[in-house]
Coordinates of C-alpha atoms and ligand atoms in Angstrom, one line a residue:
M1 CA -5.1 17.8 20.4
C2 CA -9.0 17.8 19.9
G3 CA -11.1 14.8 19.6
I4 CA -14.5 13.9 18.0
V5 CA -17.2 11.4 18.7
A6 CA -20.6 11.3 16.9
A7 CA -23.4 8.9 17.3
A8 CA -26.7 8.2 15.5
A9 CA -28.7 5.2 16.9
G10 CA -32.1 3.7 17.9
S11 CA -31.5 4.5 21.7
N12 CA -29.9 7.0 24.0
I13 CA -26.4 7.7 22.8
V14 CA -25.1 10.2 25.6
P15 CA -23.3 7.4 27.4
V16 CA -21.5 6.4 24.1
L17 CA -20.6 9.8 23.3
V18 CA -19.1 10.4 26.8
E19 CA -17.4 6.7 27.2
G20 CA -15.9 7.8 23.3
L21 CA -14.5 11.0 24.8
K22 CA -13.0 9.3 27.9
K23 CA -11.1 6.9 25.2
L24 CA -9.6 10.1 23.4
E25 CA -8.4 11.8 26.7
Y26 CA -5.0 10.7 26.0
R27 CA -4.7 13.1 23.1
G28 CA -4.8 16.1 25.5
Y29 CA -7.5 18.6 26.2
D30 CA -8.9 21.5 28.4
S31 CA -12.5 21.3 27.9
A32 CA -15.3 19.1 26.8
G33 CA -18.6 19.2 25.3
L34 CA -21.6 17.5 23.6
A35 CA -24.8 18.3 21.6
V36 CA -27.7 16.1 20.8
I37 CA -31.1 16.6 19.0
G38 CA -33.4 17.3 22.1
Q39 CA -37.3 17.6 22.0
N40 CA -37.3 21.4 21.7
G41 CA -33.9 21.9 20.1
I42 CA -30.4 21.4 20.2
E43 CA -29.5 20.6 24.1
R44 CA -25.7 21.6 24.7
V45 CA -23.7 20.7 27.6
R46 CA -19.9 22.2 27.8
S47 CA -17.5 22.2 30.6
V48 CA -14.0 23.4 31.4
G49 CA -12.0 20.4 32.8
R50 CA -12.3 16.6 32.6
V51 CA -14.7 14.5 30.7
A52 CA -16.0 13.2 34.1
E53 CA -17.2 16.4 34.7
L54 CA -19.3 16.6 31.5
E55 CA -20.5 13.2 32.3
S56 CA -22.1 14.6 35.5
A57 CA -23.3 17.7 33.9
S58 CA -25.1 15.6 31.2
A59 CA -26.5 13.0 33.1
A60 CA -30.1 13.9 32.6
T61 CA -29.5 14.4 28.7
H62 CA -30.9 11.9 26.4
S63 CA -31.3 11.4 22.7
P64 CA -30.5 9.2 19.8
T65 CA -28.2 11.7 18.0
G66 CA -25.5 13.7 19.1
I67 CA -21.9 15.0 18.7
A68 CA -19.1 15.3 21.3
H69 CA -15.6 17.0 21.6
T70 CA -12.6 17.3 23.7
R71 CA -10.9 20.7 22.8
W72 CA -7.4 21.7 23.2
A73 CA -7.4 25.5 23.1
T74 CA -6.1 27.1 20.1
H75 CA -8.0 30.0 18.8
G76 CA -9.1 31.5 22.2
I77 CA -8.6 30.6 25.9
P78 CA -9.9 27.2 27.6
C79 CA -13.3 28.4 28.9
E80 CA -16.9 27.2 28.5
R81 CA -17.7 29.7 25.7
N82 CA -15.1 28.6 23.5
A83 CA -15.9 25.0 24.3
H84 CA -17.3 22.8 21.3
P85 CA -20.1 22.1 20.1
H86 CA -20.6 25.6 18.5
V87 CA -24.1 26.5 17.7
S88 CA -25.7 28.7 14.7
G89 CA -29.7 28.4 15.0
A90 CA -30.5 24.9 14.9
I91 CA -27.3 23.5 14.0
A92 CA -24.4 22.4 16.2
V93 CA -20.8 21.5 14.9
V94 CA -17.7 20.1 16.6
H95 CA -14.4 20.4 14.8
N96 CA -10.7 19.3 15.0
G97 CA -8.1 21.3 13.1
I98 CA -7.3 24.6 11.9
I99 CA -9.4 26.8 9.7
E100 CA -7.0 29.2 7.9
N101 CA -9.5 31.4 6.3
Y102 CA -11.7 31.7 9.5
E103 CA -11.0 35.6 9.8
S104 CA -12.2 36.5 6.3
L105 CA -15.3 34.1 6.8
R106 CA -15.9 35.7 10.2
Q107 CA -16.0 39.0 8.6
E108 CA -18.4 37.9 5.7
L109 CA -20.8 36.2 7.8
S110 CA -20.9 39.2 10.5
A111 CA -21.6 41.5 7.7
Q112 CA -24.6 39.0 7.1
G113 CA -25.7 39.3 10.6
Y114 CA -24.4 36.4 12.3
V115 CA -23.4 37.0 16.0
F116 CA -20.1 35.4 16.9
T117 CA -20.1 34.6 21.0
S118 CA -16.7 32.6 20.8
D119 CA -13.2 33.3 19.8
T120 CA -13.0 30.1 17.8
D121 CA -12.4 29.5 14.2
T122 CA -14.9 26.6 14.5
E123 CA -17.7 29.1 15.0
S124 CA -17.2 30.2 11.4
I125 CA -18.1 26.8 10.1
A126 CA -21.4 26.7 12.3
H127 CA -22.4 30.1 10.8
L128 CA -21.3 29.1 7.3
V129 CA -23.4 25.9 7.2
Q130 CA -26.3 27.8 8.5
A131 CA -26.0 30.6 5.9
T132 CA -25.4 27.8 3.2
L133 CA -28.8 26.1 4.5
Q134 CA -30.6 29.1 3.5
D135 CA -30.2 28.4 -0.2
E136 CA -29.8 24.4 0.3
P137 CA -31.9 22.9 2.8
D138 CA -30.5 19.6 2.9
L139 CA -27.9 19.4 5.5
F140 CA -25.6 16.8 3.7
Q141 CA -25.4 19.1 0.6
A142 CA -25.1 22.5 2.8
V143 CA -22.0 20.7 4.6
R144 CA -20.6 19.7 1.5
L145 CA -20.9 23.1 -0.2
A146 CA -19.6 24.8 2.8
C147 CA -16.5 22.7 3.2
Q148 CA -15.7 23.7 -0.3
R149 CA -15.1 27.3 1.2
L150 CA -12.9 26.1 3.9
V151 CA -9.0 26.6 3.8
G152 CA -7.0 24.5 6.2
A153 CA -7.1 21.2 7.9
Y154 CA -10.4 19.9 9.5
A155 CA -12.4 17.0 10.6
I156 CA -16.0 18.0 11.5
A157 CA -19.5 16.7 12.5
V158 CA -22.7 18.4 12.3
I159 CA -26.2 18.0 13.6
D160 CA -29.3 20.1 12.7
H161 CA -32.3 20.0 15.2
S162 CA -34.7 20.5 12.3
Q163 CA -33.3 17.4 10.5
P164 CA -33.4 15.0 13.3
G165 CA -31.7 11.5 13.1
R166 CA -28.8 12.6 10.9
I167 CA -25.2 13.3 11.5
V168 CA -23.0 15.0 8.4
V169 CA -19.2 14.5 8.9
A170 CA -16.5 15.6 6.6
R171 CA -12.6 15.4 6.8
E172 CA -9.6 17.1 5.1
G173 CA -6.2 16.6 6.9
S174 CA -7.5 15.7 10.3
P175 CA -8.3 12.1 11.0
L176 CA -11.9 10.9 11.0
L177 CA -13.3 7.2 10.7
L178 CA -16.6 5.9 10.9
G179 CA -18.0 2.9 13.2
V180 CA -21.0 1.0 11.3
S181 CA -23.1 -1.6 13.1
D182 CA -26.6 -2.8 13.3
T183 CA -27.7 -0.7 16.3
G184 CA -26.3 2.5 15.1
N185 CA -23.7 4.6 13.1
Y186 CA -20.8 6.6 14.6
A187 CA -17.9 8.9 13.9
A188 CA -14.7 9.5 15.9
S189 CA -11.0 10.7 15.5
D190 CA -9.6 7.3 16.3
A191 CA -11.0 3.7 16.6
S192 CA -10.4 3.4 20.2
A193 CA -13.4 5.6 20.9
L194 CA -15.7 3.5 19.0
L195 CA -14.6 0.0 20.1
Q196 CA -17.4 0.0 22.8
V197 CA -19.9 -0.3 20.2
T198 CA -18.4 -1.7 16.8
R199 CA -15.2 -3.2 15.5
N200 CA -16.2 -2.3 11.9
M201 CA -14.4 0.6 10.8
V202 CA -14.6 2.9 7.6
Y203 CA -11.7 5.1 7.1
L204 CA -12.7 8.4 5.5
E205 CA -10.2 9.9 3.0
N206 CA -9.5 13.8 2.6
G207 CA -12.2 15.3 0.7
D208 CA -14.8 12.8 1.9
V209 CA -18.4 13.8 3.5
A210 CA -20.6 11.4 5.0
E211 CA -23.9 11.2 6.3
L212 CA -24.8 9.0 9.4
T213 CA -28.3 7.9 10.5
A214 CA -29.0 5.0 12.8
D215 CA -29.5 2.7 9.9
K216 CA -27.6 4.1 7.0
V217 CA -24.4 5.4 5.9
R218 CA -23.5 7.3 2.7
I219 CA -20.3 8.8 1.4
A220 CA -19.5 11.6 -1.3
R221 CA -16.5 13.4 -2.6
L222 CA -16.8 17.3 -1.9
D223 CA -17.9 17.7 -5.5
G224 CA -21.1 15.4 -4.8
T225 CA -19.8 12.4 -6.4
P226 CA -21.0 9.0 -4.4
V227 CA -18.1 7.0 -3.3
E228 CA -17.9 3.7 -1.3
R229 CA -15.1 3.0 1.2
P230 CA -14.4 -0.4 2.3
I231 CA -15.2 -1.7 6.3
H232 CA -12.0 -2.8 8.1
V233 CA -12.5 -5.0 11.0
S234 CA -10.5 -3.5 13.9
Q235 CA -8.0 -5.8 15.6
L236 CA -7.2 -3.1 18.0
S237 CA -6.7 -4.2 21.7
A238 CA -6.9 -1.9 24.6
A239 CA -3.3 -1.2 24.6
A240 CA -2.4 -1.0 21.0
V241 CA -2.4 1.6 18.5
E242 CA -4.6 1.1 15.4
L243 CA -2.8 0.4 11.9
G244 CA -6.1 1.0 10.2
T245 CA -5.8 0.9 6.4
F246 CA -1.8 1.0 6.5
R247 CA 0.5 -1.9 5.7
H248 CA 3.1 -0.8 8.5
Y249 CA 3.3 1.7 11.3
M250 CA 6.1 3.8 9.3
Q251 CA 3.6 4.3 6.4
K252 CA 1.0 5.3 8.8
E253 CA 3.1 7.5 10.6
I254 CA 4.3 9.2 7.5
F255 CA 0.7 9.9 6.4
E256 CA -0.2 11.0 9.8
Q257 CA 2.3 14.1 9.4
P258 CA -0.3 16.5 8.3
D259 CA -2.0 16.0 11.6
A260 CA 0.9 15.7 13.8
L261 CA 2.1 19.1 12.5
A262 CA -1.4 20.5 13.0
N263 CA -1.6 19.2 16.5
T264 CA 2.2 20.3 17.5
L265 CA 1.3 23.9 16.0
E266 CA -2.0 24.2 17.8
I267 CA 0.0 25.9 20.8
V268 CA 0.2 28.9 18.3
G269 CA -3.8 28.9 17.6
G270 CA -5.2 32.0 15.9
S271 CA -2.6 34.3 17.3
K272 CA -0.5 36.5 14.8
T273 CA 2.4 36.7 17.3
I274 CA 4.5 34.0 19.1
Q275 CA 5.3 34.3 22.9
P276 CA 8.6 32.8 24.8
G277 CA 5.7 31.1 27.0
I278 CA 5.0 28.4 24.7
F279 CA 8.4 27.0 26.3
G280 CA 7.5 27.1 29.8
A281 CA 6.3 30.0 32.3
D282 CA 10.1 30.9 32.8
A283 CA 11.0 31.0 29.4
G284 CA 10.9 35.0 28.9
Q285 CA 13.3 35.5 31.6
L286 CA 15.8 32.3 30.7
L287 CA 15.9 32.9 27.2
A288 CA 16.5 36.7 27.7
G289 CA 20.1 36.2 28.6
V290 CA 21.1 33.5 26.2
D291 CA 24.0 34.4 24.2
S292 CA 24.2 30.9 22.0
I293 CA 22.6 27.6 21.8
L294 CA 24.2 24.2 21.9
I295 CA 21.6 21.6 20.5
L296 CA 22.1 17.8 21.9
A297 CA 20.9 14.8 20.1
C298 CA 21.2 11.4 18.4
G299 CA 20.1 10.1 15.0
T300 CA 17.1 11.7 13.3
S301 CA 16.7 14.0 16.3
A302 CA 20.0 15.3 15.6
H303 CA 19.2 15.9 12.1
S304 CA 16.4 18.1 13.0
G305 CA 19.1 20.0 15.1
Y306 CA 21.4 20.5 12.1
T307 CA 18.5 21.8 10.2
A308 CA 17.5 24.1 13.1
R309 CA 21.1 25.6 13.0
Y310 CA 20.7 27.1 9.8
W311 CA 17.4 28.9 11.0
L312 CA 18.8 29.9 14.2
E313 CA 21.7 31.6 12.8
A314 CA 20.2 33.3 9.8
I315 CA 17.0 34.3 11.2
A316 CA 17.7 34.7 14.9
G317 CA 21.2 35.8 14.8
V318 CA 22.0 33.5 17.6
P319 CA 25.3 31.3 17.2
C320 CA 24.3 27.5 17.2
A321 CA 26.3 24.4 17.3
V322 CA 24.9 20.6 17.3
E323 CA 26.6 18.0 18.9
I324 CA 25.8 14.3 18.7
A325 CA 25.1 13.4 22.4
S326 CA 27.3 10.3 22.8
E327 CA 30.2 12.5 21.8
Y328 CA 29.5 15.6 23.8
R329 CA 29.2 13.7 27.2
Y330 CA 32.7 12.2 26.8
R331 CA 34.8 15.1 25.4
V332 CA 36.3 17.7 27.5
S333 CA 34.2 21.1 26.5
V334 CA 34.3 24.7 27.5
P335 CA 31.1 25.4 29.5
N336 CA 29.1 28.7 28.9
P337 CA 26.4 29.4 31.5
R338 CA 24.6 31.8 29.0
Q339 CA 24.4 29.1 26.4
L340 CA 21.0 27.7 26.0
I341 CA 21.3 23.4 25.8
V342 CA 18.6 22.1 23.6
A343 CA 18.2 18.4 24.0
I344 CA 16.0 17.0 21.2
S345 CA 14.5 13.5 21.6
Q346 CA 11.3 11.8 20.4
S347 CA 11.2 9.4 23.3
G348 CA 12.9 11.6 26.0
E349 CA 14.5 8.5 27.4
T350 CA 17.6 7.9 24.9
A351 CA 20.4 7.3 27.4
D352 CA 23.0 9.3 25.6
T353 CA 21.0 12.3 25.2
L354 CA 19.9 12.2 28.8
A355 CA 23.4 11.6 29.9
A356 CA 24.6 14.4 27.8
L357 CA 21.8 16.9 29.3
R358 CA 23.0 16.0 32.7
H359 CA 26.6 16.5 31.7
A360 CA 25.9 20.0 30.7
K361 CA 24.0 20.7 33.9
E362 CA 27.2 19.5 36.0
L363 CA 29.3 21.6 34.0
G364 CA 27.4 24.7 35.1
Q365 CA 24.9 25.2 32.3
P366 CA 21.5 25.6 33.7
K367 CA 19.7 27.0 30.9
T368 CA 18.2 23.9 29.4
L369 CA 15.3 23.1 27.0
A370 CA 13.8 19.6 26.1
I371 CA 12.1 19.2 22.8
C372 CA 10.2 15.9 23.0
N373 CA 7.2 14.0 22.0
V374 CA 6.6 12.3 25.6
P375 CA 5.5 14.6 28.4
E376 CA 6.5 12.5 31.3
S377 CA 9.9 11.2 29.9
A378 CA 13.2 12.0 32.1
I379 CA 14.7 14.5 29.5
V380 CA 11.3 16.6 29.8
R381 CA 11.6 16.2 33.8
E382 CA 15.2 17.3 33.9
S383 CA 15.0 20.2 31.7
A384 CA 14.2 23.8 32.8
L385 CA 11.9 24.1 29.8
R386 CA 10.2 22.0 27.6
F387 CA 8.1 21.9 24.2
I388 CA 6.2 18.9 23.7
T389 CA 5.7 17.9 20.1
R390 CA 2.2 16.5 19.7
A391 CA 3.1 13.7 17.0
G392 CA 1.2 11.1 19.1
P393 CA 2.6 7.7 19.7
E394 CA 5.6 6.6 17.2
I395 CA 5.6 2.8 16.8
G396 CA 7.6 2.4 13.6
V397 CA 11.5 2.1 14.5
A398 CA 12.3 4.8 12.0
S399 CA 11.4 8.2 13.1
T400 CA 9.1 10.1 10.7
K401 CA 6.5 12.2 12.3
A402 CA 8.6 12.7 15.5
F403 CA 11.2 14.5 12.9
T404 CA 8.8 17.0 11.3
T405 CA 7.1 18.0 14.4
Q406 CA 10.5 18.6 15.9
L407 CA 11.4 20.9 13.1
A408 CA 8.2 22.6 13.6
A409 CA 9.2 23.1 17.4
L410 CA 12.6 24.2 16.3
F411 CA 11.2 26.8 13.9
L412 CA 9.2 28.2 16.6
L413 CA 12.4 28.4 18.9
T414 CA 13.9 30.1 16.2
L415 CA 11.0 32.8 16.1
V416 CA 11.1 33.4 19.8
M417 CA 14.9 33.8 19.9
A418 CA 14.7 36.2 16.8
K419 CA 12.0 38.2 19.0
V420 CA 13.9 38.0 22.0
K421 CA 17.0 39.3 20.0
G422 CA 14.7 42.2 18.5
R423 CA 15.3 40.7 14.8
L424 CA 11.7 39.8 14.1
A425 CA 9.7 42.3 12.5
P426 CA 5.8 42.0 13.2
E427 CA 5.0 41.5 9.5
Q428 CA 7.7 38.7 9.1
E429 CA 6.4 37.1 12.1
S430 CA 2.9 36.9 10.9
T431 CA 4.2 35.6 7.6
F432 CA 6.0 32.9 9.3
I433 CA 3.0 32.0 11.5
D434 CA 0.8 31.8 8.4
Q435 CA 3.3 29.5 6.8
L436 CA 3.6 27.2 9.8
R437 CA -0.2 27.3 10.0
H438 CA -0.5 26.0 6.2
L439 CA 2.1 23.3 6.7
P440 CA -0.5 20.6 7.2
V441 CA -2.2 21.3 3.8
A442 CA 1.1 21.5 2.1
V443 CA 2.5 18.1 3.6
N444 CA -0.7 16.5 2.3
K445 CA -0.1 17.6 -1.0
V446 CA 3.5 16.2 -1.2
L447 CA 2.1 12.9 0.1
E448 CA 0.2 12.7 -3.1
L449 CA 3.7 11.8 -4.6
E450 CA 3.5 8.3 -3.1
D451 CA 2.7 6.3 -6.3
A452 CA 5.3 8.2 -8.4
I453 CA 7.9 7.6 -5.6
E454 CA 7.1 3.7 -5.4
V455 CA 7.7 3.6 -9.2
W456 CA 11.2 4.9 -8.3
A457 CA 11.7 2.8 -5.3
K458 CA 11.4 -0.5 -7.7
R459 CA 14.5 0.5 -9.3
F460 CA 16.5 0.5 -6.0
A461 CA 15.8 -3.5 -5.9
D462 CA 19.1 -4.6 -6.9
K463 CA 21.2 -1.6 -5.6
H464 CA 23.6 -1.9 -2.8
H465 CA 24.7 1.8 -2.2
A466 CA 23.3 5.1 -2.6
L467 CA 24.1 8.7 -2.3
F468 CA 22.3 11.6 -1.0
L469 CA 23.1 15.2 -1.9
G470 CA 21.9 18.6 -0.5
R471 CA 22.9 22.2 0.3
G472 CA 22.3 24.5 2.7
R473 CA 19.2 23.9 5.2
H474 CA 18.7 20.6 2.9
Y475 CA 22.0 19.1 3.7
P476 CA 20.5 17.8 6.9
I477 CA 17.4 16.5 4.9
A478 CA 20.0 14.6 2.7
L479 CA 21.4 13.4 5.9
E480 CA 18.0 12.2 7.0
G481 CA 17.2 10.5 3.8
A482 CA 20.4 8.4 4.0
L483 CA 19.8 7.4 7.4
K484 CA 16.1 6.4 6.7
L485 CA 17.2 4.4 3.7
K486 CA 19.9 2.5 5.4
E487 CA 18.2 1.8 8.6
I488 CA 15.1 0.0 7.0
S489 CA 16.1 -1.1 3.6
Y490 CA 19.6 -2.0 4.4
I491 CA 21.2 -0.1 1.6
H492 CA 24.4 1.6 2.3
A493 CA 23.7 5.1 2.0
E494 CA 25.5 8.1 2.6
A495 CA 24.9 12.0 2.4
Y496 CA 27.0 14.8 1.3
P497 CA 26.9 18.4 1.1
A498 CA 26.6 18.7 -2.7
G499 CA 29.6 21.0 -2.9
E500 CA 31.8 18.3 -1.4
L501 CA 31.1 15.8 -4.0
K502 CA 34.3 16.8 -5.9
H503 CA 36.3 16.3 -2.9
G504 CA 36.2 12.7 -2.9
P505 CA 32.7 10.9 -3.2
L506 CA 32.5 11.6 -6.8
A507 CA 35.0 8.5 -7.1
L508 CA 32.0 6.4 -6.3
V509 CA 29.8 7.3 -8.9
D510 CA 28.8 5.0 -11.6
A511 CA 25.7 3.5 -13.1
N512 CA 25.2 1.4 -10.2
M513 CA 25.2 4.1 -7.7
P514 CA 21.6 6.0 -7.5
V515 CA 22.4 9.8 -6.4
I516 CA 19.1 11.2 -4.8
S517 CA 19.3 15.0 -4.6
V518 CA 17.3 17.4 -2.9
A519 CA 16.9 20.5 -5.0
P520 CA 14.5 23.1 -4.0
N521 CA 14.4 26.4 -5.7
D522 CA 16.6 28.3 -3.1
Q523 CA 19.7 30.6 -3.6
L524 CA 21.8 27.5 -3.8
L525 CA 20.1 25.8 -6.9
D526 CA 22.2 27.1 -9.9
K527 CA 25.3 25.8 -7.5
L528 CA 23.5 22.5 -7.3
K529 CA 22.8 22.2 -10.8
S530 CA 26.3 22.3 -11.4
N531 CA 26.8 19.5 -9.0
L532 CA 24.2 17.4 -10.5
K533 CA 26.1 18.0 -13.9
E534 CA 29.3 16.3 -12.4
V535 CA 27.2 13.3 -11.5
Q536 CA 25.5 13.0 -15.0
A537 CA 29.0 13.3 -16.7
R538 CA 30.4 10.2 -14.7
G539 CA 27.2 8.1 -15.7
G540 CA 25.4 8.5 -12.2
E541 CA 21.6 8.0 -12.3
L542 CA 20.0 10.8 -10.5
Y543 CA 16.8 11.1 -8.6
V544 CA 15.9 14.8 -8.1
F545 CA 13.2 16.0 -5.7
A546 CA 13.0 19.5 -7.0
D547 CA 10.3 22.2 -6.5
A548 CA 7.6 22.9 -9.2
D549 CA 9.6 26.1 -10.4
S550 CA 13.3 24.6 -10.0
E551 CA 13.7 24.2 -13.8
I552 CA 15.6 21.2 -14.0
P553 CA 14.7 19.5 -17.2
E554 CA 14.4 15.5 -17.1
S555 CA 16.7 13.7 -19.3
E556 CA 18.6 10.6 -19.9
G557 CA 19.6 9.4 -16.4
V558 CA 17.9 12.5 -14.7
H559 CA 14.7 11.5 -13.1
I560 CA 12.6 14.5 -11.7
L561 CA 9.7 14.5 -9.3
R562 CA 8.4 18.0 -8.4
L563 CA 6.9 19.1 -5.2
P564 CA 3.8 21.2 -5.4
E565 CA 4.8 24.1 -3.2
H566 CA 7.9 26.2 -2.9
Y567 CA 8.2 26.8 0.8
G568 CA 10.9 28.9 1.6
E569 CA 12.5 28.7 5.1
L570 CA 10.2 25.7 5.8
S571 CA 11.0 23.9 2.7
P572 CA 13.2 21.1 4.7
I573 CA 9.8 20.0 6.4
L574 CA 8.4 19.3 3.3
H575 CA 11.5 17.9 1.4
V576 CA 12.3 15.3 4.0
I577 CA 8.7 13.7 3.1
P578 CA 9.5 12.0 -0.3
L579 CA 12.7 10.8 1.0
Q580 CA 10.8 8.8 3.9
L581 CA 8.4 7.6 1.3
L582 CA 11.4 6.5 -0.8
S583 CA 12.9 4.5 2.0
Y584 CA 9.8 3.0 2.9
H585 CA 8.9 1.6 -0.6
A586 CA 12.7 0.6 -1.2
A587 CA 12.4 -1.3 1.8
L588 CA 9.1 -3.1 0.7
V589 CA 10.9 -4.0 -2.6
K590 CA 13.8 -5.3 -0.5
G591 CA 11.5 -7.4 1.7
T592 CA 12.9 -6.1 5.2
D593 CA 10.9 -5.9 8.3
V594 CA 10.0 -2.2 7.8
D595 CA 8.6 -1.4 11.4
K596 CA 11.4 -3.4 13.2
P597 CA 14.5 -3.4 11.4
R598 CA 17.3 -5.9 12.5
N599 CA 19.5 -4.6 15.4
L600 CA 17.6 -1.5 16.2
A601 CA 15.1 -0.6 19.0
K602 CA 12.8 2.1 19.3
S603 CA 13.9 3.7 22.3
V604 CA 17.6 3.3 22.9
T605 CA 18.0 3.3 26.7
V606 CA 21.4 2.0 26.8
E607 CA 24.7 3.4 26.1
Ligands
F6R1 C1 16.2 6.9 13.2 C2 15.9 7.0 14.6 C3 16.8 7.2 15.6 C4 16.4 8.1 16.8 C5 17.6 8.1 17.9 C6 17.3 9.0 18.7 O1 14.9 6.6 12.3 O2 14.7 6.9 15.0 O3 18.0 7.6 14.9 O4 16.2 9.4 16.2 O5 17.5 6.7 18.2 O6 16.0 8.7 19.6 P1 15.1 9.9 20.4 O7 14.8 10.8 19.4 O8 13.9 9.1 20.8 O9 16.2 10.3 21.4

């Protein structure tokens, strides 16, 4: 997970850059670098390995203006040549995120004579800014115009030796904030890197471009319209995680999902293919003999497993069962040594899941894989293979970003299994990888529905029950929506596959029972529409999350919100987001303790 620090001040900023990078080390990285505006040009120092090595290597470097970076390899192996900053002429750039159109930019810029010396997507940004400077010599305007051509998620910082004292930064999808003070102005991926110099933070929004000098900050939108962003005084203690502009950790974590997904998917990098090795060095050998999969998990993590079952059977053709860990560990089951046991857990310490994993091993099932957000956790340590989701710390008790990153990991597992089974054509593989890579951008668009969802949530103020409906791979998303609503708003909620309605739950439907339906435009849409008619005919109030092209009209008692993109197999990852937002805002209306709902704990380390 890459980290950025930038500083423009009245005195030497190299120690600030290095200290800032040290604070970002927790994000994970394999190389580090910095560039400053020196006497005779850009001075760049890069090293593979720890920030401490960069610190020694840059001991003789001095400048009042510079940028720095920790890189977690995506496009190209970890080596000095691929480490940031990347340079084009007099400019240097650091970048966090994934540029989706870097290949076409690379071709275009190579044809103009720009020489690429790394395998990274970032180098295209450096040359693109340089090319833009030929017609628009002002660095701020050139970066703004160059960003208009970037597709993907990014946070960048740029310096230009011919325009000393200035840093231009921009963000779209990846985090970036500014630190402002009387002695200098700064930018970083998170506040912890800047507390050494200031507590006054300005959170940039997607589509913002900012210019920093030692005594001034200006911000504009990508179209050039100037904007003001408020200053927040950070209350961050050394150990805590910053809440920033958000009211609750749950809200913050919902909005961190584009970045959490981008970070989790960095492991695929710029590649068009995917290899078993992303699950561990022995994965190729271990997965080759797998004849079926058993997923063990609890709560939200089990819901990601239920979703994956649809993918694993449909795409990889591998029989898959999902079992609640606390049930599996106590029942008599038939062991199958060729079966892959997948333990899914955000914390990696959930007692039931850990016990179920140990139980499977004791039964003689050695093929185990942990999908987990905490690398040093027990579940990871005790599994043969591992995939670490890179969601970052999840503080809110209700799991959000851990869930969507688990889904991304499970989709990668599906692709690997499909490949192992010889069921994945190269074109299909590359299409799926492109869709995965585009997810952060797609999720950002869904998050724009928040205001409309807040309006819906107000109607839940006097409700005591709710019903969630979904079909196929979106049925587990309905389950997750119901779990979110009940755990934080205390509204009793149940989820059903929509086709099951007429077998009992329809008896509950009346005007006081809101029915929330996940309605993507897939092959089950027509069937779902009939189920929705059954609810409407009983006077039920329907809240439908449809795709833009789902063609369900709004009518009396039928409220529709449309997701901007129709996302095929990966659609569950988008469709859960409005349900998270609905629960969050319903809980606010109810006045509950959103981040610490009654009776619940974040990490359930007891049975
Ligand atoms: C619900 C929630 C819980 C957890 C469950 C498993 O929002 O967070 O249902 O998903 O307790 O926890 P982990 O994933 O840490 O094993």
